Coordinates of C-alpha atoms (C1' of nucleotides) in Angstrom, one line a residue:
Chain A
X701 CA 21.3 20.3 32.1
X702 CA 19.8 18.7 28.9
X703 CA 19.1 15.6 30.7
X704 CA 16.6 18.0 33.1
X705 CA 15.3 19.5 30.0
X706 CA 14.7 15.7 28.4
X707 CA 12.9 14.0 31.7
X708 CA 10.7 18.1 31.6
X709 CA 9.4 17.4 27.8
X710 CA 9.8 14.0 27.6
X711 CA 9.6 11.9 30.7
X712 CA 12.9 10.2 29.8
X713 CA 15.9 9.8 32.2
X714 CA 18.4 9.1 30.0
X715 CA 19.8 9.7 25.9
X716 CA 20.0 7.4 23.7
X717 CA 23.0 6.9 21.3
X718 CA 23.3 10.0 19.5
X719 CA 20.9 12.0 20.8
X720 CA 22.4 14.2 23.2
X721 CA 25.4 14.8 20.9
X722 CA 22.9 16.1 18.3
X723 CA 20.9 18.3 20.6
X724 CA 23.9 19.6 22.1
X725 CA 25.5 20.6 18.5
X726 CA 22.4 21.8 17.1
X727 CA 22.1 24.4 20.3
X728 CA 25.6 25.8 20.1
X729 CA 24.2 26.6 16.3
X730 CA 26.4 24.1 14.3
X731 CA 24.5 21.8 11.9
X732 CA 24.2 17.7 12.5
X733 CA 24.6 14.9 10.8
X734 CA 22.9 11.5 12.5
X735 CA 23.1 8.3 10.8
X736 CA 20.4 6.3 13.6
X737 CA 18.1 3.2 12.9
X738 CA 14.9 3.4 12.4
X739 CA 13.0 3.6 15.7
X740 CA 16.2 4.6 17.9
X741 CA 14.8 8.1 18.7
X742 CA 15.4 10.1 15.5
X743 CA 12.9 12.9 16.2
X744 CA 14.2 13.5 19.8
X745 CA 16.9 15.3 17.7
X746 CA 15.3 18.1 17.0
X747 CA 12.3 18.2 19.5
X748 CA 13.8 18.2 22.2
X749 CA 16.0 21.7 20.6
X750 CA 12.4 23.1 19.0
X751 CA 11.6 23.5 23.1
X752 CA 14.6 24.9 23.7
X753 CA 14.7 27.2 21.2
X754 CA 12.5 30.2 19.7
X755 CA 11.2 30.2 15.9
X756 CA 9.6 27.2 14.1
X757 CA 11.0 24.4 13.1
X758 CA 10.6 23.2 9.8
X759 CA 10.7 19.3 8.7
X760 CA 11.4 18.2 5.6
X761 CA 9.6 14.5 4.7
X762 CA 9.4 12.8 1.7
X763 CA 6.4 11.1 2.0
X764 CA 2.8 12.8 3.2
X765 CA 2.4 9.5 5.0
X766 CA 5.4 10.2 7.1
X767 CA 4.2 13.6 7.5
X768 CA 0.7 12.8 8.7
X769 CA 2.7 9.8 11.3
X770 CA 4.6 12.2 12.5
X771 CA 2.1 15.0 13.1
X772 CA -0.1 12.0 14.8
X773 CA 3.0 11.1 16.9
X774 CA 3.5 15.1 17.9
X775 CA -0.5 15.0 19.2
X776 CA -0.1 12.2 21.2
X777 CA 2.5 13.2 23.3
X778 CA 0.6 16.4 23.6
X779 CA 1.8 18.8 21.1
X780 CA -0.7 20.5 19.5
X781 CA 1.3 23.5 17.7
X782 CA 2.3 21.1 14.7
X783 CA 0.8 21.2 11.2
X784 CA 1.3 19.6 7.7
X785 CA 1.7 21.6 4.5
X786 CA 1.0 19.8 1.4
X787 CA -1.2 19.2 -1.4
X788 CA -4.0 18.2 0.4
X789 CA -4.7 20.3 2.0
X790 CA -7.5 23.3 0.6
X791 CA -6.3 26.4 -0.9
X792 CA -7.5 28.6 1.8
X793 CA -6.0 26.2 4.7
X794 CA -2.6 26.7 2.6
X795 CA -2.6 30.0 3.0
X796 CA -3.8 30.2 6.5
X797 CA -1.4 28.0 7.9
X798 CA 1.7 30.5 5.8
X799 CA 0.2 33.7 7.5
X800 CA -0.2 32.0 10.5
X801 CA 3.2 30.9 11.4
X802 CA 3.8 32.1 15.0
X803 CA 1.2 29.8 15.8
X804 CA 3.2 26.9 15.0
X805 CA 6.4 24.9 16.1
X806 CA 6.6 22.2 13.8
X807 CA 6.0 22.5 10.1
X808 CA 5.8 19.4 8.1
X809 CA 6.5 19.7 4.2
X810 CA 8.0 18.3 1.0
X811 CA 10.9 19.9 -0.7
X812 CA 8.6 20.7 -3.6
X813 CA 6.3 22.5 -1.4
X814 CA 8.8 24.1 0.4
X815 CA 10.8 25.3 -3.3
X816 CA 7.3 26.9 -4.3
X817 CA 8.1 30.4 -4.1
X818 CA 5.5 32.0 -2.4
X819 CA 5.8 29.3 0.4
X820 CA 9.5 30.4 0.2
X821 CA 8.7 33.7 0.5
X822 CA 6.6 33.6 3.4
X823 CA 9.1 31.4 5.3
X824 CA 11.3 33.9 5.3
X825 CA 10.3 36.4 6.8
X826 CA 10.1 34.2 10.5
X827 CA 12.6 32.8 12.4
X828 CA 13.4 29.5 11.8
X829 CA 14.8 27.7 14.7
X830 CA 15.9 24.6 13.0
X831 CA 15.9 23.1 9.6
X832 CA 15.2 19.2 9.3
X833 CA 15.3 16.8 6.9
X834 CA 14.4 13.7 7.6
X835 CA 15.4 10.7 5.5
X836 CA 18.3 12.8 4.6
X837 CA 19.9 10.0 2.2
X838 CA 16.8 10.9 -0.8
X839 CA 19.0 13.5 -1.6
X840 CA 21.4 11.3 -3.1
X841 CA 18.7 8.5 -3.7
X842 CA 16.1 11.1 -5.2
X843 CA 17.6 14.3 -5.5
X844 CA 18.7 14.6 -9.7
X845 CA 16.6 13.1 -11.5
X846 CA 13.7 11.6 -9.9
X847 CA 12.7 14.3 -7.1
X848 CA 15.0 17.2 -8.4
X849 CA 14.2 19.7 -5.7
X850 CA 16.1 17.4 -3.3
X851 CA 19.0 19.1 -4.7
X852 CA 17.7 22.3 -3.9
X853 CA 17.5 22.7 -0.5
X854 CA 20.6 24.3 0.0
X855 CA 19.0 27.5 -1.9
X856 CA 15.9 27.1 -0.1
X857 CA 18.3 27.0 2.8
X858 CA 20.0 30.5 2.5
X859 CA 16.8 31.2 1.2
X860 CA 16.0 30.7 5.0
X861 CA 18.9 33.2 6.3
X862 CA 20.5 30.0 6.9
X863 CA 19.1 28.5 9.6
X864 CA 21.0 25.1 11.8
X865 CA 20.6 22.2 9.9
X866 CA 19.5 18.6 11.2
X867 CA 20.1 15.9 8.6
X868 CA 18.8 12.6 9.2
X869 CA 19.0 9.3 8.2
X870 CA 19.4 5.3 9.0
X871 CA 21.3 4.2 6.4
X872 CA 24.0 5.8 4.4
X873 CA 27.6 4.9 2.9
X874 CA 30.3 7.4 2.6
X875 CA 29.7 8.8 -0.3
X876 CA 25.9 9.3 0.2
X877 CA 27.0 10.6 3.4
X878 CA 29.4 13.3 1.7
X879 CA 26.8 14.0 -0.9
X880 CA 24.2 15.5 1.8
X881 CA 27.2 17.3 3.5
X882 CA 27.7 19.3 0.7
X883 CA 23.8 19.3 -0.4
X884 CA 22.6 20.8 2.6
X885 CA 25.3 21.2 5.5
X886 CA 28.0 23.6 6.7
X887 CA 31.5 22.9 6.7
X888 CA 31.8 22.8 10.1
X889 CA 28.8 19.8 10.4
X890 CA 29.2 17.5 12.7
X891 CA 28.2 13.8 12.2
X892 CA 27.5 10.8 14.2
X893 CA 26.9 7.6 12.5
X894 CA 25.7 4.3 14.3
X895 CA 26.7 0.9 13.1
X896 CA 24.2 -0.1 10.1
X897 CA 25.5 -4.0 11.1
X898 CA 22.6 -6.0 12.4
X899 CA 24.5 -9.6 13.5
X900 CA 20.9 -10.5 14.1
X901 CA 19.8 -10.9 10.5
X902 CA 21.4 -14.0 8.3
X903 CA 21.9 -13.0 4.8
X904 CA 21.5 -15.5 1.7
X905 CA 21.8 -15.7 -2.0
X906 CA 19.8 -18.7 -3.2
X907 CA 20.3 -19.5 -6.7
X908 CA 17.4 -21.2 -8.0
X909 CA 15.5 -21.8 -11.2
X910 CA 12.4 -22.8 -8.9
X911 CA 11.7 -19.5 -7.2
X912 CA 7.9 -20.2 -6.5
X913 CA 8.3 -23.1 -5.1
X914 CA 11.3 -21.8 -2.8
X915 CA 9.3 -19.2 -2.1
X916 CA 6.7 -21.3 -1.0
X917 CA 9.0 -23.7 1.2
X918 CA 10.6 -20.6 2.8
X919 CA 7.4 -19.1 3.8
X920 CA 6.1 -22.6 5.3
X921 CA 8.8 -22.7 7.6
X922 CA 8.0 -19.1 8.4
X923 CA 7.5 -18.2 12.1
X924 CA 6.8 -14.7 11.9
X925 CA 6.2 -12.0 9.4
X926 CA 7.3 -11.8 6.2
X927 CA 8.0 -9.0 3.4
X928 CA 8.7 -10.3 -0.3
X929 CA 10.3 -7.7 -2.4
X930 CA 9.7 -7.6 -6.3
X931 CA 11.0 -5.3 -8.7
X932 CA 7.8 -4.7 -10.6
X933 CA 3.8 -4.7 -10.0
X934 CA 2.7 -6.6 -12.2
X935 CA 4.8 -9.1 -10.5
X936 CA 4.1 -8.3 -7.3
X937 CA 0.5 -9.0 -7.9
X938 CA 0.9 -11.8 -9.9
X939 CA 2.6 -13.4 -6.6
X940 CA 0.1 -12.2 -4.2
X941 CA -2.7 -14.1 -6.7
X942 CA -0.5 -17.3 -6.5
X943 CA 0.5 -17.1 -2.5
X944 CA -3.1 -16.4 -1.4
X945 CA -4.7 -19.5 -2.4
X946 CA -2.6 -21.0 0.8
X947 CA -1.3 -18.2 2.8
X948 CA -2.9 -15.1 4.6
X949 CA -1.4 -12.3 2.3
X950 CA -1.9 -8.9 0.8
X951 CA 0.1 -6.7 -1.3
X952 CA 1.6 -3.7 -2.0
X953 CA 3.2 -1.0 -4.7
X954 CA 2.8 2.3 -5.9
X955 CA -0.1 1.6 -8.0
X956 CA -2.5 1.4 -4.8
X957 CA -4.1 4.5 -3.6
X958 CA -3.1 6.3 -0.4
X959 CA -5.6 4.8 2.1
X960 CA -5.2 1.6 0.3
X961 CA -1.7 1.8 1.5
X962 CA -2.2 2.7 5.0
X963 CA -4.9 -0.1 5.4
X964 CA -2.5 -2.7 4.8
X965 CA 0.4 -1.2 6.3
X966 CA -1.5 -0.8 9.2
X967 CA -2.7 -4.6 8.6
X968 CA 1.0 -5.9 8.4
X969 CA 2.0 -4.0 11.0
X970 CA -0.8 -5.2 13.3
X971 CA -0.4 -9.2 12.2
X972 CA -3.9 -9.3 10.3
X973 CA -1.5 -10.5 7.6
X974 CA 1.9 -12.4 7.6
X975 CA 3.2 -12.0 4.7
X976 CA 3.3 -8.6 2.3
X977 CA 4.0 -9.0 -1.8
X978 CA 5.7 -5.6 -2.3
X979 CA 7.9 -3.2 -4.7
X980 CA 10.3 -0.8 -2.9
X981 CA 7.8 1.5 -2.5
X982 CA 6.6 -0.4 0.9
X983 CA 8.9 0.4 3.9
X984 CA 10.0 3.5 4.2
X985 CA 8.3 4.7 8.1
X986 CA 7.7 1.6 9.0
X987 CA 8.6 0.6 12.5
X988 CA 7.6 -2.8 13.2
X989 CA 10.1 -4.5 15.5
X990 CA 9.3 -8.3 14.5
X991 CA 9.8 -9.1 10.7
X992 CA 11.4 -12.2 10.7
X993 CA 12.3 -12.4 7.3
X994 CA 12.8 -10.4 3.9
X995 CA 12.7 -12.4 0.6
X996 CA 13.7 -10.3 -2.6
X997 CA 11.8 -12.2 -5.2
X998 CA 13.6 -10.2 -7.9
X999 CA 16.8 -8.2 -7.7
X1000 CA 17.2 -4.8 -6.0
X1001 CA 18.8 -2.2 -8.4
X1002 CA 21.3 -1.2 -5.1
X1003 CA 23.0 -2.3 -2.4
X1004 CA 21.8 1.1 -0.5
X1005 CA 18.3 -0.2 -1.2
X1006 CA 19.2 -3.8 -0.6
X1007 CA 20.2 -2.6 3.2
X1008 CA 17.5 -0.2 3.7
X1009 CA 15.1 -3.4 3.2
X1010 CA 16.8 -6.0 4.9
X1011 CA 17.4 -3.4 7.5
X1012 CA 13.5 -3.7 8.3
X1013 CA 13.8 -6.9 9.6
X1014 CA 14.4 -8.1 13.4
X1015 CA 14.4 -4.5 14.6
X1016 CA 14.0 -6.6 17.9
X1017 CA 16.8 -8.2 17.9
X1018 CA 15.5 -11.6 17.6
X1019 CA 16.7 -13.8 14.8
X1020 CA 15.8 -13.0 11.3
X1021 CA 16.7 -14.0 8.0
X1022 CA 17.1 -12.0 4.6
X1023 CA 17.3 -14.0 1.9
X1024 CA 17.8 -13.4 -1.9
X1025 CA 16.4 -15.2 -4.5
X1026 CA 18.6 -15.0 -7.9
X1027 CA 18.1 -16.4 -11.2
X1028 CA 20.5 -15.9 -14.3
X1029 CA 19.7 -12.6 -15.9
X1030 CA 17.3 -11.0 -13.3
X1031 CA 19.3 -7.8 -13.7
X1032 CA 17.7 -7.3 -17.2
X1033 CA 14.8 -5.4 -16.0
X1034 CA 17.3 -3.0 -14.1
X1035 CA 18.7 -2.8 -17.4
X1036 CA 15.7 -2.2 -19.2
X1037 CA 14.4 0.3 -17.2
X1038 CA 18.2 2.2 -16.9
X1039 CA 18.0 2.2 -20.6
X1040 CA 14.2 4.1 -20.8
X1041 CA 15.6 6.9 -18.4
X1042 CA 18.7 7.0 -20.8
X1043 CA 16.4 7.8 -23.8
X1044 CA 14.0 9.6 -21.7
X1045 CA 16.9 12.0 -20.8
X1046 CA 18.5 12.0 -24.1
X1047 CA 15.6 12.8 -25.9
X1048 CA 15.3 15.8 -23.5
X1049 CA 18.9 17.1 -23.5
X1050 CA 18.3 16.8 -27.5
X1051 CA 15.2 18.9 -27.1
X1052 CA 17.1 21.3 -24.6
X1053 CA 20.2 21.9 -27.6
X1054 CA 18.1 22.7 -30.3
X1055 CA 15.6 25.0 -28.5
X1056 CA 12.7 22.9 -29.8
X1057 CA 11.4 21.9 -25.8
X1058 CA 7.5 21.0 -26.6
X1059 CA 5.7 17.9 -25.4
X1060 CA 7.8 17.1 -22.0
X1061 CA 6.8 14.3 -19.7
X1062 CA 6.1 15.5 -16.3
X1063 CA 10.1 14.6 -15.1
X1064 CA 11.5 16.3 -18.4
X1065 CA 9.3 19.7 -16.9
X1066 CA 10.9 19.4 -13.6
X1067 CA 14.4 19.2 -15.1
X1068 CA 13.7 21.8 -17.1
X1069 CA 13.2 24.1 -14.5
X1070 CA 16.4 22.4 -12.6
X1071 CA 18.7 24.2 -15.8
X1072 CA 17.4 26.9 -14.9
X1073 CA 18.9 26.9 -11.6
X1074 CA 22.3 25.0 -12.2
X1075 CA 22.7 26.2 -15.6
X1076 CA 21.9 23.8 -18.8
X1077 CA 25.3 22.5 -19.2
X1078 CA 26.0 21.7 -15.6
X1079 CA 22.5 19.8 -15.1
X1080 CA 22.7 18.3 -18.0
X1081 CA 26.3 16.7 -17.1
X1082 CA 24.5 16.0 -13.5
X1083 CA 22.2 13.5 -15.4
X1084 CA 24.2 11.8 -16.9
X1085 CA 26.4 11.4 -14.2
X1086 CA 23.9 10.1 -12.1
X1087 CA 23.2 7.6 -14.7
X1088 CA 26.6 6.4 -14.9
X1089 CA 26.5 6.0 -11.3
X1090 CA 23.6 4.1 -11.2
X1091 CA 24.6 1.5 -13.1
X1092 CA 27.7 1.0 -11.2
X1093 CA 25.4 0.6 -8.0
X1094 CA 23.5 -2.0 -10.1
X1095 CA 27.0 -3.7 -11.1
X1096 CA 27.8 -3.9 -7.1
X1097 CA 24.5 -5.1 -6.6
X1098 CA 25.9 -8.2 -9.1
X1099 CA 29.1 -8.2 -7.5
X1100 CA 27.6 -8.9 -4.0
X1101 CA 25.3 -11.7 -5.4
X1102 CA 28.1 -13.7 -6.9
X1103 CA 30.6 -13.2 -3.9
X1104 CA 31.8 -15.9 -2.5
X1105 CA 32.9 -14.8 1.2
X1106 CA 31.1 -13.8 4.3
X1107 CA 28.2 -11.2 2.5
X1108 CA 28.2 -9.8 5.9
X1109 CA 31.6 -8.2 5.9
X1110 CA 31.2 -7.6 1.8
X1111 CA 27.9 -5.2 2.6
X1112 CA 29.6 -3.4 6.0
X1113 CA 32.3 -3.1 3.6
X1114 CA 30.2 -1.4 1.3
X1115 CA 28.9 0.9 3.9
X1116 CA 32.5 1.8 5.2
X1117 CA 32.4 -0.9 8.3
X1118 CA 34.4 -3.7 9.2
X1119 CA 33.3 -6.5 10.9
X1120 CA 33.8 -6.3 14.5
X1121 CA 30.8 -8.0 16.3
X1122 CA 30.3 -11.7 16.4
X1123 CA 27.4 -12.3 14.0
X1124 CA 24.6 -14.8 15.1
X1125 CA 24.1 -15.9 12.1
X1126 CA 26.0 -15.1 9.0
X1127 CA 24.7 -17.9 6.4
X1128 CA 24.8 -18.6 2.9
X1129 CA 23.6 -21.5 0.4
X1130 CA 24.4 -22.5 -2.8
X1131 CA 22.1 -25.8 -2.7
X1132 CA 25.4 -26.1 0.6
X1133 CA 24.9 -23.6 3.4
X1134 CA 28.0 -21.9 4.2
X1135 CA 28.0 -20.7 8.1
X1136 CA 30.2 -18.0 9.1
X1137 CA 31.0 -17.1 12.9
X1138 CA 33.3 -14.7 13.0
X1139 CA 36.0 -15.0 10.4
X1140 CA 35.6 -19.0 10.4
X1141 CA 33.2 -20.5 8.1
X1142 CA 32.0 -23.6 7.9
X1143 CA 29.6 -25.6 4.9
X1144 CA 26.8 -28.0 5.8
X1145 CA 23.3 -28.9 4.0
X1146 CA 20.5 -26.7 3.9
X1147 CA 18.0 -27.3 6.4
X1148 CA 15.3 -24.8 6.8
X1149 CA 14.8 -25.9 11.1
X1150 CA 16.0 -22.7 13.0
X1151 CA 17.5 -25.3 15.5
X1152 CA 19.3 -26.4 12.9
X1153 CA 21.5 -23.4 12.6
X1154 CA 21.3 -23.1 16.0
X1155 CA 23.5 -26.3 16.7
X1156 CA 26.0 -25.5 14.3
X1157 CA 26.1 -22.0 15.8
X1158 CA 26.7 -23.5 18.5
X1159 CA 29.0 -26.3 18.0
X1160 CA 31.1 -23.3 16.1
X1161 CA 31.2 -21.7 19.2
X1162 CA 32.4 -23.6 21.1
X1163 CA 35.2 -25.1 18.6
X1164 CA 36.3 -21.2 19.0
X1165 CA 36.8 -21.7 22.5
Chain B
dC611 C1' 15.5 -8.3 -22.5
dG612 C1' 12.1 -11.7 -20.5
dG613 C1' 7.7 -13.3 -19.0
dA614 C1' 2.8 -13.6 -19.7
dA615 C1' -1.3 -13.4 -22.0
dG616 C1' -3.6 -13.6 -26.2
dA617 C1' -3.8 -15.1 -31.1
dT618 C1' -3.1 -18.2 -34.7
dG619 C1' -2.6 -22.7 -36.9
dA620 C1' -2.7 -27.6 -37.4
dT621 C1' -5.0 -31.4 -36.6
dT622 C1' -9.1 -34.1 -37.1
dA623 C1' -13.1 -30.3 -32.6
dA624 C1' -10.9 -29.4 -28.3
dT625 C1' -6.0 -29.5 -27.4
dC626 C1' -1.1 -28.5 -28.1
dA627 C1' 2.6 -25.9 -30.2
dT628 C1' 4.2 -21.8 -31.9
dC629 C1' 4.0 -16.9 -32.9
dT630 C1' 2.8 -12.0 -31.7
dT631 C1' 2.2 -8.3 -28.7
dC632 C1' 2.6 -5.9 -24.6
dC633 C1' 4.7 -4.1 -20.6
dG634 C1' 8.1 -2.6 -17.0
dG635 C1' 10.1 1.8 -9.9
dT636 C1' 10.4 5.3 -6.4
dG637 C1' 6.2 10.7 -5.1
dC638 C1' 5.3 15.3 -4.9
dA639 C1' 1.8 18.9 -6.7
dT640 C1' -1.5 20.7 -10.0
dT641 C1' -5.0 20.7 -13.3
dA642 C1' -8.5 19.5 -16.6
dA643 C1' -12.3 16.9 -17.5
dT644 C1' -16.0 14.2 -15.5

DNA sequence: CGGAAGATGATTAATCATCTTCCGGTGCATTAAT
């Protein structure tokens, strides 16, 4: 019995959602699709198979952080037969670690390091019990023109003699769901996909001209930690040099070097600070169960993204709040930065044409190598496809900021979900709040006192009754 | 495209208004020059 199996490796008594249904499949050989919030158990999926099973497991991460976390996690429960593979490591440990596989169970890499071909090629030749890759949805987030190889590791796959395939993820709408079933699963694949609804967390649009000083009144009122999203650095830093005058506050984006990072990640996670300034590069692996509130300062370029950072709030349960703070035209930098990729892969597919490829930025290299694979014509058209689609996400985005009925069933909507739980909070305010329990809504004055949502919650309630 | 910082100009010397310039997300791996 798997449950015997779980309470031997694990010390658990029972499954959580999902989990036994994805161990099950992934032993009768069939490959698995799991759609599970963060911190419900996503790596009992395949550990708990890696012991049942002969042959390595590999583990596809996006991020060496994650790696390294994970690794650390394997340790502590006792594991010692896991390793990393990436670009920190020496030369010589490299190639150690490639003739050495036997010794292993879990392998942690990127999908570049695993497309290198004499990483490939040494894969191979061993067994591989199971495939993995975690934070399945960067394939469709990722996987054409930022992080190319993404797209590739259905060749590294059969590369692989085809091993059973574990795709993971917490978030994902239909079509990024279909997109990594035919990037990376069989036909045959089966799926199971927990609600991404979180009736705990109130979602808001505030239009305001002020933001700083909404900002400021928001974060006053603030009872537990907060993450404020912006869509650049220089603005992220520029914030962090106006909050930190009056509030305990550090920040975060791509800019910051990696133990940088994991200082103040570890520094938010552990309440030295309350509140993080941060671009989307903060979040992804980070399991802290009591962030009361998201703020996007500045527009998300997605309602995938939007979700994915909302969804890091009031992972406990308790109340939380995700509020968006929109002023007229903060789309443009989206824009802006839509139009650079445009020229960026115009200038390339112009290069590509004429044979006359010389001076390529780093990304141009990388998708010259991808027409290699697909074919020029056919990559070429996937760029510019995935261009086309990412300003329709950015027109959603747009469309869910000027909506005017319950956001909570407009984003499940998104996502393929219908409202079915009671919310505990569903609000919105235009300078009125707009309350929604259930289906019935309600407007009343903005008051930034918990209780007073409470009452009204309440009161609602009880009219429903 | 928009915001911010720096530069210029006009007035009556240190301040204000206007103009100009600059810059912009997400990460892997690898390599060349310190």
């Amino acid at each position: 019995m798997l449950e015997t199996a779980l309470y031997r490796y694990f010390h658990y008594t029972k499954f959580r959602p999902g989990q036994k249904e994805a161990v099950t499949v992934l032993l009768q050989g069939q490959d698995f699709m799991a759609v599970l919030p963060t911190g419900s158990g996503k790596s009992l999926c395949y550990q708990l198979p890696a012991y049942l099973k002969d042959g390595v497991v590999l583990i596809v991460t996006p991020l060496i952080s994650l790696m390294e976390d994970q690794l650390a996690s394997l340790q502590k429960n006792g594991e010692k037969r896991g390793v990393v593979l990436n670009g920190n490591l020496k030369e010589e440990d490299k190639i150690y670690v490639l003739n050495h596989l036997n010794k292993y169970k879990f392998v942690f890499l990127s999908p570049e390091m695993l497309m290198q071909e004499k990483v490939l090629s040494r894969l191979q030749s061993h067994h591989i019990a199971l495939f993995v890759v975690d934070e399945a949805h960067c394939i469709s987030q990722w996987g054409i023109d930022f992080r190319p190889e993404y797209r590739n590791l259905k060749y590294a796959k059969q590369r692989l003699n085809n091993p059973v395939t574990l795709a993971l993820t917490a978030t994902a709408t239909a079509k990024v769901k279909e997109e990594i079933k035919s990037a990376l699963l069989d036909k045959d694949a089966v799926e199971f996909c927990d609600s991404v609804d979180r009736p705990n967390v109130s979602l808001s649009v505030l239009f305001t001209r002020a933001k700083l000083e909404e900002l400021k009144r928001l974060l006053s009122a603030a009872t537990g930690s907060v993450l404020i999203y912006c869509a650049t650095r220089k603005k992220v830093e520029e914030l962090y040099y106006q909050l930190k005058k009056d509030y305990i506050v550090g920040y975060y984006h791509g800019g910051l070097d990696s133990s940088q990072r994991r200082l103040l990640q570890q520094q938010f996670i552990q309440d030295h600070l309350q509140f993080l300034v941060c671009t989307s590069a903060f979040g992804m692996g980070v399991d802290k169960p009591d962030i009361r509130m998201v703020i996007h300062y500045d527009l998300p370029d997605s309602l995938e993204n939007y979700m994915q950072e909302i969804g890091r709030s009031g992972r406990d349960q308790k109340d939380s709040d995700a509020v968006l703070l929109y002023q007229l035209q903060d789309e443009k930098i989206h824009y802006f930065m839509q139009q650079q990729a445009q020229q960026e892969r115009e200038l390339f597919e112009f290069q590509i044409r004429h044979q006359a490829v010389k001076n390529l930025t780093e990304l141009q290299e990388k998708w010259l190598q991808q027409t290699k694979i697909f074919g020029k014509d056919a990559f070429l058209e996937k760029l510019e496809q995935n261009e086309l689609e990412k300003k329709k996400k950015l027109e959603q985005m747009l469309e869910y900021i000027y909506y005017k009925g319950c956001r909570r069933e407009f984003l499940l909507s998104y996502f393929g979900e219908n409202l079915t739980k009671v919310p505990n909070r569903c609000c919105d305010y235009h300078g009125l709040a707009k309350i929604s329990v259930g289906l019935k809504e309600k407007e009343f004055h903005f008051s930034p006192k918990k209780d007073a949502w409470q009452e009204i919650l309440l009161k609602m309630f009880k009219e429903e009754k």
